[in-house]
């Protein structure tokens, strides 16, 4: 006999205890509501254990070493290769050795309940959980259910892929050893970062992509990253489709490409994008059906409220990757904070309908100022609209761009190569977007984000004097080139 589920009521039920889930739960509790987090894996989610933190821990030592090697006086004092074992050990430290004790303590200290198990909606505001300890739970939400389930990797339809022991990004970022040869399928952010990380750890890396490298970024910027990868020995096979994969008896893998060539490697890493993790959540019980491709997609308003959920009132929300808008941890946390505040305000009658843009309840930055960094060496950092996107969105947009060649960059590294671009709304004379490529340009990005969000007029921005000699002097050069 199946035991009767243990029933409990909460103001808010949050499915998924990653960065977004933790933040939305924390916000509603701070707003005076009760909340429960439901998590089937580690509290802290993908970013803490298999994505942002371990991947950057793998990348940073190589960047630091290369920085020293490109600075006369330092380069004579350093060795030429990384200590791979030490890098992997440091990576383990940043993942807390894949233990979530400290994150669980934070949840408890914040006043949030935690249920470990797999959750599914069975009716509006009703979540049933198959507990990992065998207990069945029925959680009733008085005000909101929030989906914060993250994303899952896409699996490309490549013949033979299912028959080999391929890595996804999880396996790559948690790897215990460095393969002699690594083939990376995918030229997006994760594939590019991990290709360079493993090349610097000692792998012979081949990156294979159906299109170009980092194709969503300006070509001048992505070309600098491509040059950086090639300098580290990464072979780039771009605009090349993978047709078949075959496992050999000696443990290697043969990858047959559309141009007739074959790449052989000990490991193949598949990094071909991600999609919201919405399968198995019982969304069919509240009015949602898969599309023609068999995938579920949600539409949310500027508070994260899901459009079209069945039942009375507004109760279903999605944040982070689950919402499918911007698959960045920092943006998911931003969405979660706004959503948590909106839920608490609605529960107390303090918010009715759609909030004003740029208010504490609205995720307005999703439309205008999403920042992102590719943590390769050189780095690629961008925020806001590209020139093409701005024009498609109806703006009278122009751009100004130039190489990063200032005193700060020449001091930063010998033969520094970088590129910068500003996208400008000619009608209002404010920034719509910015892109920087070069060593350590990620630290330039927040100034651009502030300028875009604040809609700082260019003639006022010109008075933001960059310190000398820093790489930030490129801001002055860009504005001067524009005509200020």
Short mmCIF file of C-alpha atoms in Angstrom, two decimals:
data_model
loop_
_atom_site.label_atom_id
_atom_site.label_comp_id
_atom_site.label_asym_id
_atom_site.label_seq_id
_atom_site.Cartn_x
_atom_site.Cartn_y
_atom_site.Cartn_z
CA UNK A 1 0.00 0.00 0.00
CA UNK A 2 1.31 3.44 -0.94
CA UNK A 3 1.46 5.62 2.19
CA UNK A 4 -0.65 8.76 2.33
CA UNK A 5 1.49 11.83 1.57
CA UNK A 6 2.43 14.05 4.47
CA UNK A 7 0.56 17.29 3.88
CA UNK A 8 1.93 20.72 4.78
CA UNK A 9 0.99 24.28 3.86
CA UNK A 10 3.41 27.08 3.03
CA UNK A 11 3.00 30.54 1.59
CA UNK A 12 5.48 29.74 -1.18
CA UNK A 13 6.80 26.46 -2.57
CA UNK A 14 10.04 26.76 -4.56
CA UNK A 15 11.05 23.83 -6.74
CA UNK A 16 14.81 23.88 -7.17
CA UNK A 17 17.43 25.01 -4.63
CA UNK A 18 20.04 26.44 -6.96
CA UNK A 19 21.13 30.08 -6.95
CA UNK A 20 17.77 31.34 -8.27
CA UNK A 21 15.68 29.16 -5.98
CA UNK A 22 17.67 30.12 -2.89
CA UNK A 23 17.30 33.81 -3.68
CA UNK A 24 13.56 33.77 -4.32
CA UNK A 25 12.99 31.79 -1.12
CA UNK A 26 15.21 34.15 0.83
CA UNK A 27 13.32 37.18 -0.48
CA UNK A 28 9.85 35.89 0.37
CA UNK A 29 10.97 34.93 3.88
CA UNK A 30 12.47 38.40 4.29
CA UNK A 31 9.08 39.70 3.18
CA UNK A 32 7.35 37.90 6.04
CA UNK A 33 6.14 34.74 4.25
CA UNK A 34 6.92 31.08 4.81
CA UNK A 35 8.80 29.14 2.16
CA UNK A 36 9.98 25.62 1.41
CA UNK A 37 12.70 24.61 -1.03
CA UNK A 38 12.45 21.27 -2.80
CA UNK A 39 15.68 19.86 -4.21
CA UNK A 40 16.58 16.42 -5.58
CA UNK A 41 20.33 17.04 -5.84
CA UNK A 42 22.80 19.37 -4.11
CA UNK A 43 21.54 22.56 -2.52
CA UNK A 44 23.29 25.35 -4.40
CA UNK A 45 22.61 23.96 -7.85
CA UNK A 46 24.51 23.76 -11.09
CA UNK A 47 26.53 26.95 -10.67
CA UNK A 48 28.07 25.95 -7.36
CA UNK A 49 29.11 22.43 -8.30
CA UNK A 50 29.24 21.91 -12.07
CA UNK A 51 29.19 25.26 -13.88
CA UNK A 52 30.27 28.78 -12.87
CA UNK A 53 32.48 28.03 -9.89
CA UNK A 54 34.36 24.91 -11.03
CA UNK A 55 34.80 26.12 -14.60
CA UNK A 56 36.26 29.44 -13.45
CA UNK A 57 38.45 27.62 -10.96
CA UNK A 58 39.82 25.58 -13.87
CA UNK A 59 40.35 28.69 -16.00
CA UNK A 60 41.87 31.14 -13.53
CA UNK A 61 45.27 29.46 -12.95
CA UNK A 62 45.98 29.38 -16.68
CA UNK A 63 45.02 33.04 -17.03
CA UNK A 64 47.23 34.02 -14.10
CA UNK A 65 50.17 32.08 -15.49
CA UNK A 66 49.73 33.54 -18.97
CA UNK A 67 49.50 37.03 -17.46
CA UNK A 68 52.86 36.52 -15.80
CA UNK A 69 54.35 35.06 -18.97
CA UNK A 70 53.39 38.18 -20.96
CA UNK A 71 54.94 40.62 -18.47
CA UNK A 72 58.73 41.12 -18.73
CA UNK A 73 60.36 40.65 -15.37
CA UNK A 74 57.69 38.20 -14.30
CA UNK A 75 57.96 35.83 -17.23
CA UNK A 76 61.59 35.07 -16.40
CA UNK A 77 60.54 33.92 -12.93
CA UNK A 78 57.75 31.49 -13.74
CA UNK A 79 57.53 27.95 -15.01
CA UNK A 80 55.97 27.25 -18.38
CA UNK A 81 53.21 24.80 -17.44
CA UNK A 82 50.43 24.45 -14.90
CA UNK A 83 50.42 21.89 -12.10
CA UNK A 84 47.27 20.06 -13.19
CA UNK A 85 46.83 18.19 -9.91
CA UNK A 86 46.98 21.45 -7.94
CA UNK A 87 44.46 23.09 -10.28
CA UNK A 88 42.03 20.18 -9.86
CA UNK A 89 42.48 20.28 -6.08
CA UNK A 90 41.70 24.01 -6.04
CA UNK A 91 38.63 23.29 -8.18
CA UNK A 92 37.54 20.71 -5.58
CA UNK A 93 37.86 23.35 -2.86
CA UNK A 94 35.58 25.75 -4.70
CA UNK A 95 32.92 23.04 -5.09
CA UNK A 96 33.23 22.12 -1.38
CA UNK A 97 34.12 18.65 -2.66
CA UNK A 98 30.53 18.39 -3.93
CA UNK A 99 29.12 18.56 -0.43
CA UNK A 100 26.31 21.02 0.29
CA UNK A 101 26.49 21.24 4.10
CA UNK A 102 27.23 24.97 4.18
CA UNK A 103 24.42 25.74 1.74
CA UNK A 104 21.98 23.65 3.79
CA UNK A 105 23.05 25.56 6.92
CA UNK A 106 22.32 28.86 5.13
CA UNK A 107 18.85 27.64 4.18
CA UNK A 108 18.04 26.67 7.76
CA UNK A 109 19.55 29.85 9.24
CA UNK A 110 17.46 31.95 6.85
CA UNK A 111 14.25 30.33 8.07
CA UNK A 112 13.53 28.34 4.91
CA UNK A 113 12.35 24.73 5.08
CA UNK A 114 14.11 22.14 2.93
CA UNK A 115 12.62 18.98 1.48
CA UNK A 116 14.93 16.67 -0.44
CA UNK A 117 13.10 14.92 -3.23
CA UNK A 118 11.62 15.13 -6.72
CA UNK A 119 8.69 17.48 -7.09
CA UNK A 120 5.77 17.64 -9.51
CA UNK A 121 2.64 19.73 -9.73
CA UNK A 122 -0.56 17.70 -9.39
CA UNK A 123 -3.01 20.61 -9.33
CA UNK A 124 -2.87 24.40 -9.06
CA UNK A 125 -0.83 25.37 -5.97
CA UNK A 126 -0.27 21.69 -5.13
CA UNK A 127 3.16 20.04 -5.28
CA UNK A 128 3.79 16.39 -4.51
CA UNK A 129 7.31 15.32 -3.62
CA UNK A 130 8.81 11.86 -3.72
CA UNK A 131 11.26 12.27 -0.86
CA UNK A 132 14.73 10.84 -1.23
CA UNK A 133 14.19 9.19 2.16
CA UNK A 134 11.02 7.46 0.92
CA UNK A 135 8.59 9.94 2.47
CA UNK A 136 5.82 11.28 0.25
CA UNK A 137 4.96 14.95 0.70
CA UNK A 138 2.01 17.02 -0.46
CA UNK A 139 2.90 20.71 -0.28
CA UNK A 140 0.15 23.28 -0.62
CA UNK A 141 1.10 26.85 -1.58
CA UNK A 142 -1.11 29.63 -0.26
CA UNK A 143 0.33 32.25 -2.60
CA UNK A 144 2.85 30.91 -5.12
CA UNK A 145 4.73 28.00 -6.60
CA UNK A 146 8.04 29.02 -8.14
CA UNK A 147 9.88 26.93 -10.73
CA UNK A 148 13.62 27.36 -10.28
CA UNK A 149 14.70 24.08 -11.83
CA UNK A 150 17.53 25.36 -13.99
CA UNK A 151 18.40 23.91 -17.37
CA UNK A 152 19.62 20.68 -18.94
CA UNK A 153 22.04 20.16 -21.82
CA UNK A 154 20.88 19.62 -25.37
CA UNK A 155 21.89 16.32 -26.95
CA UNK A 156 22.64 16.69 -30.66
CA UNK A 157 21.33 13.98 -33.02
CA UNK A 158 24.74 12.53 -33.91
CA UNK A 159 24.96 8.91 -35.00
CA UNK A 160 26.75 6.82 -32.38
CA UNK A 161 26.85 9.48 -29.67
CA UNK A 162 24.64 7.41 -27.38
CA UNK A 163 27.10 4.51 -27.60
CA UNK A 164 30.16 6.36 -26.24
CA UNK A 165 31.03 7.55 -22.76
CA UNK A 166 30.85 11.22 -23.66
CA UNK A 167 31.30 14.09 -21.26
CA UNK A 168 28.76 16.81 -20.75
CA UNK A 169 29.81 20.01 -19.03
CA UNK A 170 29.14 18.39 -15.64
CA UNK A 171 31.62 15.61 -16.29
CA UNK A 172 34.18 18.05 -17.65
CA UNK A 173 34.05 20.47 -14.73
CA UNK A 174 34.21 17.62 -12.19
CA UNK A 175 36.83 15.53 -14.04
CA UNK A 176 39.45 13.85 -11.88
CA UNK A 177 42.08 13.69 -14.59
CA UNK A 178 43.12 15.46 -17.76
CA UNK A 179 42.64 13.44 -20.97
CA UNK A 180 45.54 13.27 -23.39
CA UNK A 181 43.26 14.29 -26.26
CA UNK A 182 39.92 16.05 -25.91
CA UNK A 183 37.39 16.80 -28.65
CA UNK A 184 34.89 19.54 -27.82
CA UNK A 185 31.63 19.68 -29.76
CA UNK A 186 30.24 23.20 -29.68
CA UNK A 187 31.60 26.70 -30.13
CA UNK A 188 29.49 28.49 -27.54
CA UNK A 189 30.58 29.93 -24.21
CA UNK A 190 30.94 26.70 -22.21
CA UNK A 191 32.65 24.77 -25.00
CA UNK A 192 35.09 27.58 -25.67
CA UNK A 193 35.97 28.09 -22.01
CA UNK A 194 36.48 24.40 -21.32
CA UNK A 195 38.51 23.90 -24.50
CA UNK A 196 41.01 26.50 -23.31
CA UNK A 197 40.99 25.26 -19.72
CA UNK A 198 41.90 21.70 -20.72
CA UNK A 199 44.42 22.84 -23.31
CA UNK A 200 46.25 24.76 -20.61
CA UNK A 201 46.04 21.73 -18.30
CA UNK A 202 47.84 19.64 -20.91
CA UNK A 203 45.21 18.16 -23.23
CA UNK A 204 45.55 18.21 -27.00
CA UNK A 205 42.20 19.86 -27.77
CA UNK A 206 40.17 20.00 -30.97
CA UNK A 207 37.06 22.20 -30.95
CA UNK A 208 34.42 21.31 -33.55
CA UNK A 209 31.49 23.61 -34.29
CA UNK A 210 28.76 23.60 -36.94
CA UNK A 211 29.03 27.39 -37.19
CA UNK A 212 31.59 29.92 -36.01
CA UNK A 213 33.15 30.44 -32.62
CA UNK A 214 31.02 32.50 -30.22
CA UNK A 215 28.78 33.46 -33.09
CA UNK A 216 26.44 35.63 -31.01
CA UNK A 217 29.22 38.13 -30.31
CA UNK A 218 30.80 40.73 -32.62
CA UNK A 219 33.22 39.08 -35.01
CA UNK A 220 36.14 41.33 -34.02
CA UNK A 221 35.76 40.17 -30.42
CA UNK A 222 35.32 36.47 -31.15
CA UNK A 223 38.33 36.53 -33.47
CA UNK A 224 40.52 37.65 -30.58
CA UNK A 225 39.28 34.70 -28.50
CA UNK A 226 39.91 32.34 -31.43
CA UNK A 227 43.48 33.63 -31.69
CA UNK A 228 43.92 33.04 -27.96
CA UNK A 229 42.75 29.45 -28.29
CA UNK A 230 45.01 28.79 -31.23
CA UNK A 231 47.96 30.21 -29.29
CA UNK A 232 47.24 27.57 -26.63
CA UNK A 233 47.32 24.83 -29.27
CA UNK A 234 43.56 24.36 -29.66
CA UNK A 235 42.70 23.19 -33.18
CA UNK A 236 39.54 24.94 -34.36
CA UNK A 237 37.37 23.04 -36.83
CA UNK A 238 34.68 25.65 -37.45
CA UNK A 239 31.71 25.55 -39.82
CA UNK A 240 32.08 21.78 -39.74
CA UNK A 241 29.30 19.33 -38.87
CA UNK A 242 29.86 16.13 -36.89
CA UNK A 243 28.33 13.17 -38.69
CA UNK A 244 29.24 10.08 -36.65
CA UNK A 245 31.00 9.06 -33.47
CA UNK A 246 32.52 5.61 -32.98
CA UNK A 247 34.12 4.04 -29.90
CA UNK A 248 37.32 2.13 -30.59
CA UNK A 249 38.55 -0.98 -28.79
CA UNK A 250 41.49 0.93 -27.28
CA UNK A 251 39.19 3.34 -25.46
CA UNK A 252 39.54 6.19 -27.91
CA UNK A 253 36.73 7.78 -29.89
CA UNK A 254 36.68 8.56 -33.61
CA UNK A 255 34.65 11.58 -34.69
CA UNK A 256 33.77 11.65 -38.39
CA UNK A 257 33.24 15.16 -39.77
CA UNK A 258 31.24 16.30 -42.78
CA UNK A 259 34.41 17.34 -44.64
CA UNK A 260 35.55 13.71 -44.69
CA UNK A 261 38.18 14.03 -41.96
CA UNK A 262 38.30 12.19 -38.63
CA UNK A 263 39.29 13.43 -35.18
CA UNK A 264 40.45 10.88 -32.61
CA UNK A 265 40.37 11.61 -28.88
CA UNK A 266 40.31 9.92 -25.50
CA UNK A 267 37.27 11.98 -24.51
CA UNK A 268 34.57 13.91 -26.30
CA UNK A 269 32.85 16.82 -24.56
CA UNK A 270 29.39 17.70 -25.85
CA UNK A 271 28.56 21.35 -25.22
CA UNK A 272 25.82 22.28 -27.66
CA UNK A 273 23.57 24.51 -25.61
CA UNK A 274 20.99 24.09 -22.87
CA UNK A 275 17.21 24.29 -22.46
CA UNK A 276 14.92 24.90 -19.47
CA UNK A 277 14.51 21.86 -17.22
CA UNK A 278 10.72 21.59 -17.26
CA UNK A 279 10.11 17.92 -18.03
CA UNK A 280 8.59 15.81 -15.26
CA UNK A 281 7.25 18.77 -13.29
CA UNK A 282 3.60 17.95 -13.90
CA UNK A 283 2.96 21.09 -15.93
CA UNK A 284 0.37 19.15 -17.94
CA UNK A 285 -1.80 19.15 -14.80
CA UNK A 286 -2.02 22.94 -14.83
CA UNK A 287 -2.66 23.59 -18.50
CA UNK A 288 0.66 23.29 -20.33
CA UNK A 289 1.47 20.94 -23.19
CA UNK A 290 4.71 20.32 -25.13
CA UNK A 291 5.20 22.06 -28.48
CA UNK A 292 5.65 20.28 -31.82
CA UNK A 293 9.27 19.50 -30.87
CA UNK A 294 8.12 17.89 -27.62
CA UNK A 295 9.46 20.69 -25.44
CA UNK A 296 7.71 22.74 -22.81
CA UNK A 297 8.13 26.52 -22.95
CA UNK A 298 6.86 29.12 -20.54
CA UNK A 299 6.10 32.80 -20.99
CA UNK A 300 6.55 35.11 -18.02
CA UNK A 301 5.77 38.75 -17.32
CA UNK A 302 8.20 41.23 -15.83
CA UNK A 303 7.74 39.75 -12.35
CA UNK A 304 8.31 36.13 -13.40
CA UNK A 305 4.58 35.31 -13.32
CA UNK A 306 3.84 32.52 -15.79
CA UNK A 307 1.16 33.24 -18.36
CA UNK A 308 -1.63 30.69 -18.79
CA UNK A 309 -1.43 28.61 -15.62
CA UNK A 310 -4.72 27.01 -14.65
CA UNK A 311 -6.51 27.57 -11.39
CA UNK A 312 -7.73 30.65 -9.60
CA UNK A 313 -5.55 33.73 -9.28
CA UNK A 314 -1.93 34.30 -10.18
CA UNK A 315 0.19 31.65 -8.52
CA UNK A 316 2.82 30.08 -10.82
CA UNK A 317 6.19 31.77 -11.35
CA UNK A 318 9.45 30.79 -13.08
CA UNK A 319 12.91 32.25 -12.51
CA UNK A 320 16.42 31.65 -13.79
CA UNK A 321 17.07 29.14 -16.55
CA UNK A 322 13.63 27.60 -16.03
CA UNK A 323 12.07 30.83 -17.32
CA UNK A 324 14.14 30.43 -20.48
CA UNK A 325 14.98 34.10 -20.95
CA UNK A 326 18.62 34.60 -19.97
CA UNK A 327 20.65 31.57 -18.98
CA UNK A 328 23.10 33.38 -16.68
CA UNK A 329 23.42 32.74 -12.96
CA UNK A 330 23.66 36.43 -12.11
CA UNK A 331 20.57 37.21 -14.17
CA UNK A 332 18.66 34.34 -12.57
CA UNK A 333 19.49 35.71 -9.12
CA UNK A 334 18.33 39.16 -10.23
CA UNK A 335 15.06 37.69 -11.49
CA UNK A 336 14.63 35.74 -8.26
CA UNK A 337 15.02 38.81 -6.08
CA UNK A 338 12.45 40.76 -8.10
CA UNK A 339 10.07 37.79 -8.16
CA UNK A 340 10.39 37.14 -4.43
CA UNK A 341 9.66 40.76 -3.65
CA UNK A 342 6.68 40.77 -6.03
CA UNK A 343 5.21 37.62 -4.47
CA UNK A 344 5.54 39.07 -0.97
CA UNK A 345 4.00 42.37 -2.05
CA UNK A 346 1.07 40.68 -3.79
CA UNK A 347 0.45 38.47 -0.77
CA UNK A 348 0.06 41.60 1.36
CA UNK A 349 -2.00 43.52 -1.19
CA UNK A 350 0.85 45.90 -1.96
CA UNK A 351 1.13 45.12 -5.66
CA UNK A 352 -1.68 44.85 -8.18
CA UNK A 353 -1.07 44.06 -11.85
CA UNK A 354 2.10 44.79 -13.74
CA UNK A 355 4.67 46.86 -11.84
CA UNK A 356 6.39 49.85 -13.36
CA UNK A 357 9.60 49.26 -15.26
CA UNK A 358 12.77 49.61 -13.17
CA UNK A 359 10.82 49.15 -9.94
CA UNK A 360 12.07 46.62 -7.36
CA UNK A 361 9.43 44.14 -8.55
CA UNK A 362 10.22 44.28 -12.29
CA UNK A 363 12.89 42.40 -14.23
CA UNK A 364 13.41 45.30 -16.62
CA UNK A 365 17.13 44.67 -17.08
CA UNK A 366 16.21 41.47 -18.94
CA UNK A 367 15.12 43.66 -21.83
CA UNK A 368 17.88 46.24 -21.82
CA UNK A 369 21.02 45.39 -19.89
CA UNK A 370 21.95 41.72 -19.58
CA UNK A 371 25.70 41.44 -18.88
CA UNK A 372 27.76 38.41 -19.77
CA UNK A 373 31.41 37.40 -19.72
CA UNK A 374 33.27 34.68 -21.58
CA UNK A 375 36.08 33.86 -19.16
CA UNK A 376 38.58 32.79 -21.75
CA UNK A 377 41.97 34.45 -22.15
CA UNK A 378 41.46 36.98 -23.68
CA UNK A 379 38.10 37.65 -22.05
CA UNK A 380 34.98 38.76 -23.89
CA UNK A 381 32.49 40.94 -22.01
CA UNK A 382 29.23 42.39 -23.26
CA UNK A 383 26.09 44.09 -22.00
CA UNK A 384 22.92 45.35 -23.62
CA UNK A 385 22.13 45.36 -27.31
CA UNK A 386 24.42 44.66 -30.21
CA UNK A 387 24.21 47.07 -33.13
CA UNK A 388 22.14 44.63 -35.19
CA UNK A 389 19.79 43.91 -32.29
CA UNK A 390 19.34 47.61 -31.56
CA UNK A 391 18.35 48.34 -35.14
CA UNK A 392 15.99 45.36 -35.27
CA UNK A 393 14.37 46.68 -32.09
CA UNK A 394 13.67 49.96 -33.84
CA UNK A 395 16.40 52.17 -32.43
CA UNK A 396 18.23 54.76 -34.51
CA UNK A 397 21.52 53.19 -33.49
CA UNK A 398 25.15 53.74 -34.37
CA UNK A 399 28.37 52.28 -33.03
CA UNK A 400 31.91 53.34 -32.31
CA UNK A 401 34.73 50.84 -31.97
CA UNK A 402 38.50 50.75 -31.74
CA UNK A 403 41.39 48.57 -30.57
CA UNK A 404 42.26 48.78 -26.90
CA UNK A 405 45.58 50.59 -27.11
CA UNK A 406 46.06 52.80 -24.06
CA UNK A 407 48.81 53.22 -21.51
CA UNK A 408 47.03 50.92 -19.08
CA UNK A 409 46.83 48.06 -21.55
CA UNK A 410 50.48 48.35 -22.59
CA UNK A 411 51.49 48.22 -18.93
CA UNK A 412 49.11 45.35 -18.25
CA UNK A 413 50.73 42.95 -20.73
CA UNK A 414 53.33 43.02 -23.45
CA UNK A 415 51.72 43.09 -26.91
CA UNK A 416 48.25 43.54 -25.38
CA UNK A 417 45.50 43.03 -27.95
CA UNK A 418 41.95 44.14 -27.30
CA UNK A 419 38.84 45.61 -28.91
CA UNK A 420 35.99 47.75 -27.65
CA UNK A 421 32.63 48.87 -29.00
CA UNK A 422 29.84 51.14 -27.81
CA UNK A 423 26.32 50.99 -29.29
CA UNK A 424 24.56 54.35 -29.13
CA UNK A 425 20.95 55.49 -29.38
CA UNK A 426 21.33 58.55 -31.62
CA UNK A 427 17.93 59.98 -30.69
CA UNK A 428 18.56 60.06 -26.93
CA UNK A 429 22.41 60.06 -26.99
CA UNK A 430 22.67 57.22 -24.47
CA UNK A 431 24.33 53.82 -24.52
CA UNK A 432 22.36 50.79 -25.65
CA UNK A 433 25.21 48.31 -25.33
CA UNK A 434 28.94 47.74 -25.03
CA UNK A 435 31.43 44.99 -25.84
CA UNK A 436 35.03 44.57 -24.69
CA UNK A 437 37.51 41.88 -25.70
CA UNK A 438 41.00 41.47 -24.30
CA UNK A 439 42.89 40.28 -21.23
CA UNK A 440 41.00 41.07 -17.99
CA UNK A 441 38.32 43.23 -19.62
CA UNK A 442 35.57 41.67 -17.47
CA UNK A 443 36.26 44.36 -14.88
CA UNK A 444 35.32 47.03 -17.43
CA UNK A 445 31.83 45.63 -17.82
CA UNK A 446 30.03 46.89 -14.75
CA UNK A 447 30.73 50.51 -15.65
CA UNK A 448 29.03 49.84 -18.99
CA UNK A 449 26.13 48.11 -17.25
CA UNK A 450 25.61 51.10 -14.97
CA UNK A 451 25.71 53.46 -17.96
CA UNK A 452 23.11 51.42 -19.87
CA UNK A 453 20.77 50.92 -16.91
CA UNK A 454 21.12 54.52 -15.81
CA UNK A 455 20.67 55.83 -19.38
CA UNK A 456 23.57 58.19 -18.71
CA UNK A 457 23.74 60.86 -21.43
CA UNK A 458 26.98 60.69 -23.38
CA UNK A 459 27.85 64.31 -22.67
CA UNK A 460 27.59 63.51 -18.94
CA UNK A 461 29.43 60.20 -19.33
CA UNK A 462 32.33 62.16 -20.83
CA UNK A 463 32.85 63.71 -17.36
CA UNK A 464 33.43 60.23 -15.84
CA UNK A 465 37.20 60.55 -16.01
CA UNK A 466 39.05 57.20 -16.11
CA UNK A 467 42.05 56.88 -13.84
CA UNK A 468 45.44 56.89 -15.54
CA UNK A 469 47.03 54.55 -16.42
CA UNK A 470 44.23 51.95 -16.50
CA UNK A 471 42.62 49.98 -19.29
CA UNK A 472 39.45 51.95 -18.50
CA UNK A 473 41.00 54.84 -20.42
CA UNK A 474 39.50 53.15 -23.46
CA UNK A 475 36.19 54.74 -22.38
CA UNK A 476 37.68 58.19 -23.02
CA UNK A 477 39.10 57.12 -26.37
CA UNK A 478 35.72 55.70 -27.46
CA UNK A 479 33.88 58.88 -26.53
CA UNK A 480 36.51 61.00 -28.24
CA UNK A 481 36.19 58.94 -31.39
CA UNK A 482 32.44 59.46 -31.22
CA UNK A 483 33.07 63.20 -31.26
CA UNK A 484 32.98 64.35 -27.64
#
